[in-house]
Amino acid sequence: MEFQETVMRYVAHKPQEVDWGFEKDTEKGRIKETPTMTPRRKWKLMYLFNRFSSSPPRNPKSKEPPNEFLCPISGSLMAEPVIVTSGHTLENACVLACKALSFTPTFEEDSSTPDFSTVIPNLALKTAILNWCKFHCVDPPKPIDPINAKNLVRALMEIENKNPDTQIVISEKNLVQGAVESPTVNRNDPELTHSCSSSVDSVETAESTPSLQLVIHPSYNNNNNSSSSSSSDTLNPGFNEEEEELLAKLKSPQVFEIERAVISLRQITRSTESSRVRLCTPRLLLALRPLIMSRYSTIQVNTVAALVNLSLEDINKVKIVRSGMVPLLIDVLKGGFPEAQEHASGVLFSLALDDDNKTAIGVLGALEPLMHLLRSENERTRHDSVIALYHLSLVKSNRVRLVKLGSVPILLGMVKPGHMTGRIMLVLGNFAWCPDGRAAMLDAGAVECLVKFLGGTQLNSESTKESCLSVLYGLSHGGLRFRVLAKAVEMEEVLSKMVKEGSKCVREKAMTILEMMTMTSKDYEEEEMEEEVVDWEDMLELSHTQS
């Protein structure tokens, strides 16, 4: 429904006089309507004016950067952000310093520990940071010198080493102060007064009272159960007896004990919400990691199925990604047992519902194996995979990756025989509303494919027809090229038939596309030049007058 409502918001109706609440009687306070003003342009002008007039005057330089733009180790804007295996985003120099010094911090709020085994540049976030700096008149961040990065990490290690037997909680001020005491650290960086974690919402400045709390522990070794258990005990001093019993069985050298443990965990987490929240702990997730790629089918299948249950709770979704499960789940998609692949696609579908996970899942490489599973013999695997792709493709960076992977022709090929058509249309709808995806769809013959689908003899539900028309409406913003392709496949006849025989929503969408097709070349040129026509200085002056 949200997608459909968004589409209808862009429908071009005939111009009509509307009593807008923000309009004043004065001539200056009224947006003048010209004979050449299209409905969409008028809507944009109203939207822009309303945004400027309703927003209070602001000082761009006083704007605090979003938490996602700050490195949790350096506390400054990231110049070279990278995503690590656990899904955390950090400054590249800080990651290299941590790896060089064999040090891994643990964030107290969600007890997550970054996994540095895989490091992938986050180009989308880097672009977003640069755009934010430009908009707010802030100098773009510069990469941290490797020596300074190591000094930051050594400062953390030194504080931890002074209190080896107690849980260290340090504030961001202490962290920065420890780094400043090192002679080679750049003390002129104003961004060091800010700190945040990708899993912590609080931000501390020099004047604020709440502090960003970190618990610093040495890096764990997956092959050393005793050290992992010791570190985890410190992180979760209040673990319950049920968790302890499961952990003992999961770490047993006997295969049948491990099988009993994962089956029990799957059954417990299937029933109640409280059990899923209670058992999704760093210690338990750490114990499950090596079992995901077990050579025993019972262990692998039930382990991944238990993760499906744990991922159902919103509070657990980020925890699971932060625990480094995504690369292992991707390995299951590529070469796991068939039933485990079904559950793995379900886990990724569930994790992708959280906006904080979408980019990380795409960057870590889940898109290509999910595309391959659309051809799986298992119906549930196919359905979970396509829904996971739908949620992941809501993010621009993932749409670009999918286009480069050649997903558009594959998805269109699955529309022709009516294969999971409704779900496929949802993914294509995301592509149709972005320039890169729209161009790829037009190149792949999407117009002909969709028109044949609408005019075919196969029985399709009204909702599927609506989704198909929504995709066509998105493609209709491709300008004259779309109109040429539409005429070549006689789309007007098909749409005219749907206007007469379809449901109310189908008729409205078909009529809207027909209106788009009747636009002249001059109308298209005006649509493309709308952003240049807007007089921004006049708009700003008008907003100040109204305030």
mmCIF file with all atom_site columns, C-alpha atoms in Angstrom, residues 283-479:
data_model
loop_
_atom_site.group_PDB
_atom_site.id
_atom_site.type_symbol
_atom_site.label_atom_id
_atom_site.label_alt_id
_atom_site.label_comp_id
_atom_site.label_asym_id
_atom_site.label_entity_id
_atom_site.label_seq_id
_atom_site.pdbx_PDB_ins_code
_atom_site.Cartn_x
_atom_site.Cartn_y
_atom_site.Cartn_z
_atom_site.occupancy
_atom_site.B_iso_or_equiv
_atom_site.pdbx_formal_charge
_atom_site.auth_seq_id
_atom_site.auth_comp_id
_atom_site.auth_asym_id
_atom_site.auth_atom_id
_atom_site.pdbx_PDB_model_num
ATOM 1   C CA . ARG A 1 283 ? 27.564 -15.690 23.907  1.00 0.00 ? 283 ARG A CA 1
ATOM 2   C CA . LEU A 1 284 ? 24.905 -17.815 22.258  1.00 0.00 ? 284 LEU A CA 1
ATOM 3   C CA . LEU A 1 285 ? 25.345 -16.195 18.846  1.00 0.00 ? 285 LEU A CA 1
ATOM 4   C CA . LEU A 1 286 ? 29.090 -16.736 19.110  1.00 0.00 ? 286 LEU A CA 1
ATOM 5   C CA . ALA A 1 287 ? 28.523 -20.422 19.880  1.00 0.00 ? 287 ALA A CA 1
ATOM 6   C CA . LEU A 1 288 ? 26.206 -20.787 16.872  1.00 0.00 ? 288 LEU A CA 1
ATOM 7   C CA . ARG A 1 289 ? 28.596 -19.272 14.333  1.00 0.00 ? 289 ARG A CA 1
ATOM 8   C CA . PRO A 1 290 ? 30.799 -22.342 13.703  1.00 0.00 ? 290 PRO A CA 1
ATOM 9   C CA . LEU A 1 291 ? 27.701 -24.565 13.522  1.00 0.00 ? 291 LEU A CA 1
ATOM 10  C CA . ILE A 1 292 ? 26.186 -22.710 10.568  1.00 0.00 ? 292 ILE A CA 1
ATOM 11  C CA . MET A 1 293 ? 28.604 -24.381 8.150   1.00 0.00 ? 293 MET A CA 1
ATOM 12  C CA . SER A 1 294 ? 28.554 -27.781 9.875   1.00 0.00 ? 294 SER A CA 1
ATOM 13  C CA . ARG A 1 295 ? 28.963 -30.815 7.623   1.00 0.00 ? 295 ARG A CA 1
ATOM 14  C CA . TYR A 1 296 ? 26.111 -32.490 9.499   1.00 0.00 ? 296 TYR A CA 1
ATOM 15  C CA . SER A 1 297 ? 22.768 -31.594 7.936   1.00 0.00 ? 297 SER A CA 1
ATOM 16  C CA . THR A 1 298 ? 20.794 -31.807 11.189  1.00 0.00 ? 298 THR A CA 1
ATOM 17  C CA . ILE A 1 299 ? 23.099 -29.331 12.902  1.00 0.00 ? 299 ILE A CA 1
ATOM 18  C CA . GLN A 1 300 ? 23.229 -26.873 10.007  1.00 0.00 ? 300 GLN A CA 1
ATOM 19  C CA . VAL A 1 301 ? 19.492 -26.929 9.291   1.00 0.00 ? 301 VAL A CA 1
ATOM 20  C CA . ASN A 1 302 ? 18.400 -26.499 12.907  1.00 0.00 ? 302 ASN A CA 1
ATOM 21  C CA . THR A 1 303 ? 21.026 -23.840 13.615  1.00 0.00 ? 303 THR A CA 1
ATOM 22  C CA . VAL A 1 304 ? 19.861 -21.668 10.735  1.00 0.00 ? 304 VAL A CA 1
ATOM 23  C CA . ALA A 1 305 ? 16.214 -22.359 11.596  1.00 0.00 ? 305 ALA A CA 1
ATOM 24  C CA . ALA A 1 306 ? 16.879 -21.162 15.152  1.00 0.00 ? 306 ALA A CA 1
ATOM 25  C CA . LEU A 1 307 ? 18.333 -17.967 13.685  1.00 0.00 ? 307 LEU A CA 1
ATOM 26  C CA . VAL A 1 308 ? 15.105 -17.478 11.742  1.00 0.00 ? 308 VAL A CA 1
ATOM 27  C CA . ASN A 1 309 ? 13.183 -17.571 15.018  1.00 0.00 ? 309 ASN A CA 1
ATOM 28  C CA . LEU A 1 310 ? 15.604 -15.233 16.790  1.00 0.00 ? 310 LEU A CA 1
ATOM 29  C CA . SER A 1 311 ? 15.462 -12.740 13.917  1.00 0.00 ? 311 SER A CA 1
ATOM 30  C CA . LEU A 1 312 ? 11.695 -12.356 14.239  1.00 0.00 ? 312 LEU A CA 1
ATOM 31  C CA . GLU A 1 313 ? 12.122 -9.857  17.076  1.00 0.00 ? 313 GLU A CA 1
ATOM 32  C CA . ASP A 1 314 ? 13.043 -6.334  15.999  1.00 0.00 ? 314 ASP A CA 1
ATOM 33  C CA . ILE A 1 315 ? 15.447 -5.897  18.902  1.00 0.00 ? 315 ILE A CA 1
ATOM 34  C CA . ASN A 1 316 ? 17.463 -8.907  17.691  1.00 0.00 ? 316 ASN A CA 1
ATOM 35  C CA . LYS A 1 317 ? 17.895 -7.989  14.022  1.00 0.00 ? 317 LYS A CA 1
ATOM 36  C CA . VAL A 1 318 ? 20.857 -5.630  14.377  1.00 0.00 ? 318 VAL A CA 1
ATOM 37  C CA . LYS A 1 319 ? 22.427 -7.896  17.020  1.00 0.00 ? 319 LYS A CA 1
ATOM 38  C CA . ILE A 1 320 ? 22.496 -10.810 14.599  1.00 0.00 ? 320 ILE A CA 1
ATOM 39  C CA . VAL A 1 321 ? 24.100 -8.757  11.827  1.00 0.00 ? 321 VAL A CA 1
ATOM 40  C CA . ARG A 1 322 ? 26.628 -7.298  14.266  1.00 0.00 ? 322 ARG A CA 1
ATOM 41  C CA . SER A 1 323 ? 27.582 -10.804 15.401  1.00 0.00 ? 323 SER A CA 1
ATOM 42  C CA . GLY A 1 324 ? 29.008 -11.566 11.940  1.00 0.00 ? 324 GLY A CA 1
ATOM 43  C CA . MET A 1 325 ? 26.314 -14.010 10.847  1.00 0.00 ? 325 MET A CA 1
ATOM 44  C CA . VAL A 1 326 ? 25.641 -12.533 7.393   1.00 0.00 ? 326 VAL A CA 1
ATOM 45  C CA . PRO A 1 327 ? 28.802 -13.833 5.612   1.00 0.00 ? 327 PRO A CA 1
ATOM 46  C CA . LEU A 1 328 ? 28.134 -17.297 7.047   1.00 0.00 ? 328 LEU A CA 1
ATOM 47  C CA . LEU A 1 329 ? 24.515 -17.206 5.899   1.00 0.00 ? 329 LEU A CA 1
ATOM 48  C CA . ILE A 1 330 ? 25.719 -16.189 2.440   1.00 0.00 ? 330 ILE A CA 1
ATOM 49  C CA . ASP A 1 331 ? 27.975 -19.263 2.407   1.00 0.00 ? 331 ASP A CA 1
ATOM 50  C CA . VAL A 1 332 ? 24.910 -21.383 3.212   1.00 0.00 ? 332 VAL A CA 1
ATOM 51  C CA . LEU A 1 333 ? 23.044 -19.795 0.303   1.00 0.00 ? 333 LEU A CA 1
ATOM 52  C CA . LYS A 1 334 ? 25.916 -20.713 -1.995  1.00 0.00 ? 334 LYS A CA 1
ATOM 53  C CA . GLY A 1 335 ? 26.609 -24.267 -0.849  1.00 0.00 ? 335 GLY A CA 1
ATOM 54  C CA . GLY A 1 336 ? 24.526 -25.328 2.136   1.00 0.00 ? 336 GLY A CA 1
ATOM 55  C CA . PHE A 1 337 ? 21.982 -28.120 2.416   1.00 0.00 ? 337 PHE A CA 1
ATOM 56  C CA . PRO A 1 338 ? 18.733 -27.307 0.533   1.00 0.00 ? 338 PRO A CA 1
ATOM 57  C CA . GLU A 1 339 ? 16.634 -26.981 3.687   1.00 0.00 ? 339 GLU A CA 1
ATOM 58  C CA . ALA A 1 340 ? 19.314 -24.806 5.272   1.00 0.00 ? 340 ALA A CA 1
ATOM 59  C CA . GLN A 1 341 ? 19.269 -22.584 2.167   1.00 0.00 ? 341 GLN A CA 1
ATOM 60  C CA . GLU A 1 342 ? 15.535 -22.155 2.633   1.00 0.00 ? 342 GLU A CA 1
ATOM 61  C CA . HIS A 1 343 ? 16.019 -21.019 6.230   1.00 0.00 ? 343 HIS A CA 1
ATOM 62  C CA . ALA A 1 344 ? 19.010 -18.808 5.334   1.00 0.00 ? 344 ALA A CA 1
ATOM 63  C CA . SER A 1 345 ? 16.964 -16.891 2.767   1.00 0.00 ? 345 SER A CA 1
ATOM 64  C CA . GLY A 1 346 ? 14.311 -16.489 5.455   1.00 0.00 ? 346 GLY A CA 1
ATOM 65  C CA . VAL A 1 347 ? 16.856 -15.067 7.905   1.00 0.00 ? 347 VAL A CA 1
ATOM 66  C CA . LEU A 1 348 ? 18.112 -12.517 5.367   1.00 0.00 ? 348 LEU A CA 1
ATOM 67  C CA . PHE A 1 349 ? 14.533 -11.571 4.520   1.00 0.00 ? 349 PHE A CA 1
ATOM 68  C CA . SER A 1 350 ? 13.829 -10.987 8.217   1.00 0.00 ? 350 SER A CA 1
ATOM 69  C CA . LEU A 1 351 ? 17.061 -9.048  8.825   1.00 0.00 ? 351 LEU A CA 1
ATOM 70  C CA . ALA A 1 352 ? 16.452 -6.865  5.756   1.00 0.00 ? 352 ALA A CA 1
ATOM 71  C CA . LEU A 1 353 ? 13.275 -5.506  7.344   1.00 0.00 ? 353 LEU A CA 1
ATOM 72  C CA . ASP A 1 354 ? 15.476 -3.325  9.556   1.00 0.00 ? 354 ASP A CA 1
ATOM 73  C CA . ASP A 1 355 ? 16.673 -0.234  7.693   1.00 0.00 ? 355 ASP A CA 1
ATOM 74  C CA . ASP A 1 356 ? 19.984 -0.291  9.584   1.00 0.00 ? 356 ASP A CA 1
ATOM 75  C CA . ASN A 1 357 ? 20.808 -3.688  8.052   1.00 0.00 ? 357 ASN A CA 1
ATOM 76  C CA . LYS A 1 358 ? 19.911 -3.159  4.392   1.00 0.00 ? 358 LYS A CA 1
ATOM 77  C CA . THR A 1 359 ? 23.164 -1.561  3.238   1.00 0.00 ? 359 THR A CA 1
ATOM 78  C CA . ALA A 1 360 ? 25.386 -3.918  5.242   1.00 0.00 ? 360 ALA A CA 1
ATOM 79  C CA . ILE A 1 361 ? 23.665 -7.029  3.875   1.00 0.00 ? 361 ILE A CA 1
ATOM 80  C CA . GLY A 1 362 ? 24.081 -5.764  0.319   1.00 0.00 ? 362 GLY A CA 1
ATOM 81  C CA . VAL A 1 363 ? 27.716 -4.760  0.755   1.00 0.00 ? 363 VAL A CA 1
ATOM 82  C CA . LEU A 1 364 ? 28.612 -8.110  2.321   1.00 0.00 ? 364 LEU A CA 1
ATOM 83  C CA . GLY A 1 365 ? 27.510 -9.899  -0.860  1.00 0.00 ? 365 GLY A CA 1
ATOM 84  C CA . ALA A 1 366 ? 24.020 -11.296 -0.287  1.00 0.00 ? 366 ALA A CA 1
ATOM 85  C CA . LEU A 1 367 ? 22.445 -9.953  -3.487  1.00 0.00 ? 367 LEU A CA 1
ATOM 86  C CA . GLU A 1 368 ? 23.998 -12.327 -6.025  1.00 0.00 ? 368 GLU A CA 1
ATOM 87  C CA . PRO A 1 369 ? 23.252 -15.609 -4.180  1.00 0.00 ? 369 PRO A CA 1
ATOM 88  C CA . LEU A 1 370 ? 19.704 -14.406 -3.504  1.00 0.00 ? 370 LEU A CA 1
ATOM 89  C CA . MET A 1 371 ? 19.290 -13.832 -7.237  1.00 0.00 ? 371 MET A CA 1
ATOM 90  C CA . HIS A 1 372 ? 20.539 -17.369 -7.935  1.00 0.00 ? 372 HIS A CA 1
ATOM 91  C CA . LEU A 1 373 ? 18.016 -18.819 -5.486  1.00 0.00 ? 373 LEU A CA 1
ATOM 92  C CA . LEU A 1 374 ? 15.146 -17.361 -7.502  1.00 0.00 ? 374 LEU A CA 1
ATOM 93  C CA . ARG A 1 375 ? 15.651 -20.471 -9.655  1.00 0.00 ? 375 ARG A CA 1
ATOM 94  C CA . SER A 1 376 ? 15.592 -22.835 -6.680  1.00 0.00 ? 376 SER A CA 1
ATOM 95  C CA . GLU A 1 377 ? 13.357 -25.899 -6.825  1.00 0.00 ? 377 GLU A CA 1
ATOM 96  C CA . ASN A 1 378 ? 12.060 -25.062 -3.350  1.00 0.00 ? 378 ASN A CA 1
ATOM 97  C CA . GLU A 1 379 ? 9.075  -22.703 -3.616  1.00 0.00 ? 379 GLU A CA 1
ATOM 98  C CA . ARG A 1 380 ? 9.538  -21.218 -0.147  1.00 0.00 ? 380 ARG A CA 1
ATOM 99  C CA . THR A 1 381 ? 13.209 -20.504 -0.868  1.00 0.00 ? 381 THR A CA 1
ATOM 100 C CA . ARG A 1 382 ? 12.234 -18.651 -4.037  1.00 0.00 ? 382 ARG A CA 1
ATOM 101 C CA . HIS A 1 383 ? 9.572  -16.598 -2.280  1.00 0.00 ? 383 HIS A CA 1
ATOM 102 C CA . ASP A 1 384 ? 11.764 -15.618 0.686   1.00 0.00 ? 384 ASP A CA 1
ATOM 103 C CA . SER A 1 385 ? 14.607 -14.714 -1.672  1.00 0.00 ? 385 SER A CA 1
ATOM 104 C CA . VAL A 1 386 ? 12.515 -12.396 -3.827  1.00 0.00 ? 386 VAL A CA 1
ATOM 105 C CA . ILE A 1 387 ? 10.973 -10.668 -0.793  1.00 0.00 ? 387 ILE A CA 1
ATOM 106 C CA . ALA A 1 388 ? 14.458 -10.217 0.664   1.00 0.00 ? 388 ALA A CA 1
ATOM 107 C CA . LEU A 1 389 ? 15.522 -8.646  -2.641  1.00 0.00 ? 389 LEU A CA 1
ATOM 108 C CA . TYR A 1 390 ? 12.509 -6.339  -2.536  1.00 0.00 ? 390 TYR A CA 1
ATOM 109 C CA . HIS A 1 391 ? 13.422 -4.963  0.892   1.00 0.00 ? 391 HIS A CA 1
ATOM 110 C CA . LEU A 1 392 ? 17.125 -4.722  0.042   1.00 0.00 ? 392 LEU A CA 1
ATOM 111 C CA . SER A 1 393 ? 16.382 -2.910  -3.232  1.00 0.00 ? 393 SER A CA 1
ATOM 112 C CA . LEU A 1 394 ? 14.679 -0.114  -1.305  1.00 0.00 ? 394 LEU A CA 1
ATOM 113 C CA . VAL A 1 395 ? 18.231 1.193   -0.782  1.00 0.00 ? 395 VAL A CA 1
ATOM 114 C CA . LYS A 1 396 ? 19.804 2.996   -3.735  1.00 0.00 ? 396 LYS A CA 1
ATOM 115 C CA . SER A 1 397 ? 23.242 1.395   -3.356  1.00 0.00 ? 397 SER A CA 1
ATOM 116 C CA . ASN A 1 398 ? 21.696 -2.077  -3.514  1.00 0.00 ? 398 ASN A CA 1
ATOM 117 C CA . ARG A 1 399 ? 19.661 -1.171  -6.596  1.00 0.00 ? 399 ARG A CA 1
ATOM 118 C CA . VAL A 1 400 ? 22.848 -0.070  -8.344  1.00 0.00 ? 400 VAL A CA 1
ATOM 119 C CA . ARG A 1 401 ? 24.554 -3.346  -7.405  1.00 0.00 ? 401 ARG A CA 1
ATOM 120 C CA . LEU A 1 402 ? 21.620 -5.391  -8.659  1.00 0.00 ? 402 LEU A CA 1
ATOM 121 C CA . VAL A 1 403 ? 21.639 -3.538  -11.980 1.00 0.00 ? 403 VAL A CA 1
ATOM 122 C CA . LYS A 1 404 ? 25.365 -4.236  -12.376 1.00 0.00 ? 404 LYS A CA 1
ATOM 123 C CA . LEU A 1 405 ? 24.736 -7.911  -11.570 1.00 0.00 ? 405 LEU A CA 1
ATOM 124 C CA . GLY A 1 406 ? 22.347 -8.079  -14.533 1.00 0.00 ? 406 GLY A CA 1
ATOM 125 C CA . SER A 1 407 ? 19.299 -8.764  -12.398 1.00 0.00 ? 407 SER A CA 1
ATOM 126 C CA . VAL A 1 408 ? 16.816 -6.780  -14.527 1.00 0.00 ? 408 VAL A CA 1
ATOM 127 C CA . PRO A 1 409 ? 16.718 -9.188  -17.529 1.00 0.00 ? 409 PRO A CA 1
ATOM 128 C CA . ILE A 1 410 ? 16.470 -12.128 -15.118 1.00 0.00 ? 410 ILE A CA 1
ATOM 129 C CA . LEU A 1 411 ? 13.518 -10.610 -13.276 1.00 0.00 ? 411 LEU A CA 1
ATOM 130 C CA . LEU A 1 412 ? 11.758 -9.689  -16.514 1.00 0.00 ? 412 LEU A CA 1
ATOM 131 C CA . GLY A 1 413 ? 12.306 -13.223 -17.762 1.00 0.00 ? 413 GLY A CA 1
ATOM 132 C CA . MET A 1 414 ? 10.459 -14.501 -14.707 1.00 0.00 ? 414 MET A CA 1
ATOM 133 C CA . VAL A 1 415 ? 7.472  -12.239 -15.440 1.00 0.00 ? 415 VAL A CA 1
ATOM 134 C CA . LYS A 1 416 ? 6.764  -13.805 -18.816 1.00 0.00 ? 416 LYS A CA 1
ATOM 135 C CA . PRO A 1 417 ? 5.588  -17.213 -17.566 1.00 0.00 ? 417 PRO A CA 1
ATOM 136 C CA . GLY A 1 418 ? 3.825  -15.637 -14.574 1.00 0.00 ? 418 GLY A CA 1
ATOM 137 C CA . HIS A 1 419 ? 6.421  -17.001 -12.163 1.00 0.00 ? 419 HIS A CA 1
ATOM 138 C CA . MET A 1 420 ? 5.934  -15.356 -8.712  1.00 0.00 ? 420 MET A CA 1
ATOM 139 C CA . THR A 1 421 ? 4.679  -12.395 -10.693 1.00 0.00 ? 421 THR A CA 1
ATOM 140 C CA . GLY A 1 422 ? 3.284  -10.355 -7.821  1.00 0.00 ? 422 GLY A CA 1
ATOM 141 C CA . ARG A 1 423 ? 6.527  -10.446 -5.850  1.00 0.00 ? 423 ARG A CA 1
ATOM 142 C CA . ILE A 1 424 ? 8.678  -9.855  -8.923  1.00 0.00 ? 424 ILE A CA 1
ATOM 143 C CA . MET A 1 425 ? 6.622  -6.747  -9.722  1.00 0.00 ? 425 MET A CA 1
ATOM 144 C CA . LEU A 1 426 ? 7.453  -5.309  -6.308  1.00 0.00 ? 426 LEU A CA 1
ATOM 145 C CA . VAL A 1 427 ? 11.184 -5.516  -7.043  1.00 0.00 ? 427 VAL A CA 1
ATOM 146 C CA . LEU A 1 428 ? 10.765 -4.123  -10.562 1.00 0.00 ? 428 LEU A CA 1
ATOM 147 C CA . GLY A 1 429 ? 8.750  -1.270  -9.079  1.00 0.00 ? 429 GLY A CA 1
ATOM 148 C CA . ASN A 1 430 ? 11.773 -0.213  -7.024  1.00 0.00 ? 430 ASN A CA 1
ATOM 149 C CA . PHE A 1 431 ? 13.919 -0.216  -10.168 1.00 0.00 ? 431 PHE A CA 1
ATOM 150 C CA . ALA A 1 432 ? 11.380 1.760   -12.208 1.00 0.00 ? 432 ALA A CA 1
ATOM 151 C CA . TRP A 1 433 ? 11.533 4.715   -9.852  1.00 0.00 ? 433 TRP A CA 1
ATOM 152 C CA . CYS A 1 434 ? 15.290 5.304   -10.047 1.00 0.00 ? 434 CYS A CA 1
ATOM 153 C CA . PRO A 1 435 ? 17.185 6.537   -13.151 1.00 0.00 ? 435 PRO A CA 1
ATOM 154 C CA . ASP A 1 436 ? 19.678 3.650   -13.335 1.00 0.00 ? 436 ASP A CA 1
ATOM 155 C CA . GLY A 1 437 ? 17.031 0.992   -12.873 1.00 0.00 ? 437 GLY A CA 1
ATOM 156 C CA . ARG A 1 438 ? 14.643 2.660   -15.321 1.00 0.00 ? 438 ARG A CA 1
ATOM 157 C CA . ALA A 1 439 ? 17.312 2.830   -18.031 1.00 0.00 ? 439 ALA A CA 1
ATOM 158 C CA . ALA A 1 440 ? 18.236 -0.820  -17.487 1.00 0.00 ? 440 ALA A CA 1
ATOM 159 C CA . MET A 1 441 ? 14.588 -1.862  -17.714 1.00 0.00 ? 441 MET A CA 1
ATOM 160 C CA . LEU A 1 442 ? 14.016 0.056   -20.939 1.00 0.00 ? 442 LEU A CA 1
ATOM 161 C CA . ASP A 1 443 ? 17.169 -1.525  -22.393 1.00 0.00 ? 443 ASP A CA 1
ATOM 162 C CA . ALA A 1 444 ? 15.960 -4.999  -21.400 1.00 0.00 ? 444 ALA A CA 1
ATOM 163 C CA . GLY A 1 445 ? 12.573 -4.628  -23.114 1.00 0.00 ? 445 GLY A CA 1
ATOM 164 C CA . ALA A 1 446 ? 10.501 -4.089  -19.988 1.00 0.00 ? 446 ALA A CA 1
ATOM 165 C CA . VAL A 1 447 ? 7.754  -2.160  -21.808 1.00 0.00 ? 447 VAL A CA 1
ATOM 166 C CA . GLU A 1 448 ? 7.071  -4.972  -24.265 1.00 0.00 ? 448 GLU A CA 1
ATOM 167 C CA . CYS A 1 449 ? 7.241  -7.595  -21.511 1.00 0.00 ? 449 CYS A CA 1
ATOM 168 C CA . LEU A 1 450 ? 4.797  -5.797  -19.213 1.00 0.00 ? 450 LEU A CA 1
ATOM 169 C CA . VAL A 1 451 ? 2.338  -4.899  -21.973 1.00 0.00 ? 451 VAL A CA 1
ATOM 170 C CA . LYS A 1 452 ? 2.232  -8.530  -23.136 1.00 0.00 ? 452 LYS A CA 1
ATOM 171 C CA . PHE A 1 453 ? 1.636  -9.567  -19.549 1.00 0.00 ? 453 PHE A CA 1
ATOM 172 C CA . LEU A 1 454 ? -1.321 -7.168  -19.188 1.00 0.00 ? 454 LEU A CA 1
ATOM 173 C CA . GLY A 1 455 ? -2.812 -8.165  -22.524 1.00 0.00 ? 455 GLY A CA 1
ATOM 174 C CA . GLY A 1 456 ? -2.265 -11.881 -22.094 1.00 0.00 ? 456 GLY A CA 1
ATOM 175 C CA . THR A 1 457 ? -4.911 -14.525 -21.559 1.00 0.00 ? 457 THR A CA 1
ATOM 176 C CA . GLN A 1 458 ? -3.566 -15.776 -18.226 1.00 0.00 ? 458 GLN A CA 1
ATOM 177 C CA . LEU A 1 459 ? -5.642 -14.996 -15.156 1.00 0.00 ? 459 LEU A CA 1
ATOM 178 C CA . ASN A 1 460 ? -4.002 -12.376 -12.957 1.00 0.00 ? 460 ASN A CA 1
ATOM 179 C CA . SER A 1 461 ? -5.258 -10.852 -9.737  1.00 0.00 ? 461 SER A CA 1
ATOM 180 C CA . GLU A 1 462 ? -6.234 -7.195  -9.588  1.00 0.00 ? 462 GLU A CA 1
ATOM 181 C CA . SER A 1 463 ? -3.362 -6.491  -7.193  1.00 0.00 ? 463 SER A CA 1
ATOM 182 C CA . THR A 1 464 ? -0.871 -7.969  -9.672  1.00 0.00 ? 464 THR A CA 1
ATOM 183 C CA . LYS A 1 465 ? -2.301 -5.803  -12.455 1.00 0.00 ? 465 LYS A CA 1
ATOM 184 C CA . GLU A 1 466 ? -2.048 -2.746  -10.218 1.00 0.00 ? 466 GLU A CA 1
ATOM 185 C CA . SER A 1 467 ? 1.595  -3.557  -9.458  1.00 0.00 ? 467 SER A CA 1
ATOM 186 C CA . CYS A 1 468 ? 2.321  -3.986  -13.160 1.00 0.00 ? 468 CYS A CA 1
ATOM 187 C CA . LEU A 1 469 ? 0.701  -0.634  -13.952 1.00 0.00 ? 469 LEU A CA 1
ATOM 188 C CA . SER A 1 470 ? 2.707  0.994   -11.155 1.00 0.00 ? 470 SER A CA 1
ATOM 189 C CA . VAL A 1 471 ? 5.897  -0.286  -12.787 1.00 0.00 ? 471 VAL A CA 1
ATOM 190 C CA . LEU A 1 472 ? 4.776  1.070   -16.156 1.00 0.00 ? 472 LEU A CA 1
ATOM 191 C CA . TYR A 1 473 ? 3.961  4.413   -14.583 1.00 0.00 ? 473 TYR A CA 1
ATOM 192 C CA . GLY A 1 474 ? 7.475  4.587   -13.167 1.00 0.00 ? 474 GLY A CA 1
ATOM 193 C CA . LEU A 1 475 ? 8.886  3.746   -16.595 1.00 0.00 ? 475 LEU A CA 1
ATOM 194 C CA . SER A 1 476 ? 6.703  6.425   -18.197 1.00 0.00 ? 476 SER A CA 1
ATOM 195 C CA . HIS A 1 477 ? 8.992  9.006   -16.621 1.00 0.00 ? 477 HIS A CA 1
ATOM 196 C CA . GLY A 1 478 ? 11.634 7.803   -19.064 1.00 0.00 ? 478 GLY A CA 1
ATOM 197 C CA . GLY A 1 479 ? 10.504 10.543  -21.447 1.00 0.00 ? 479 GLY A CA 1
#
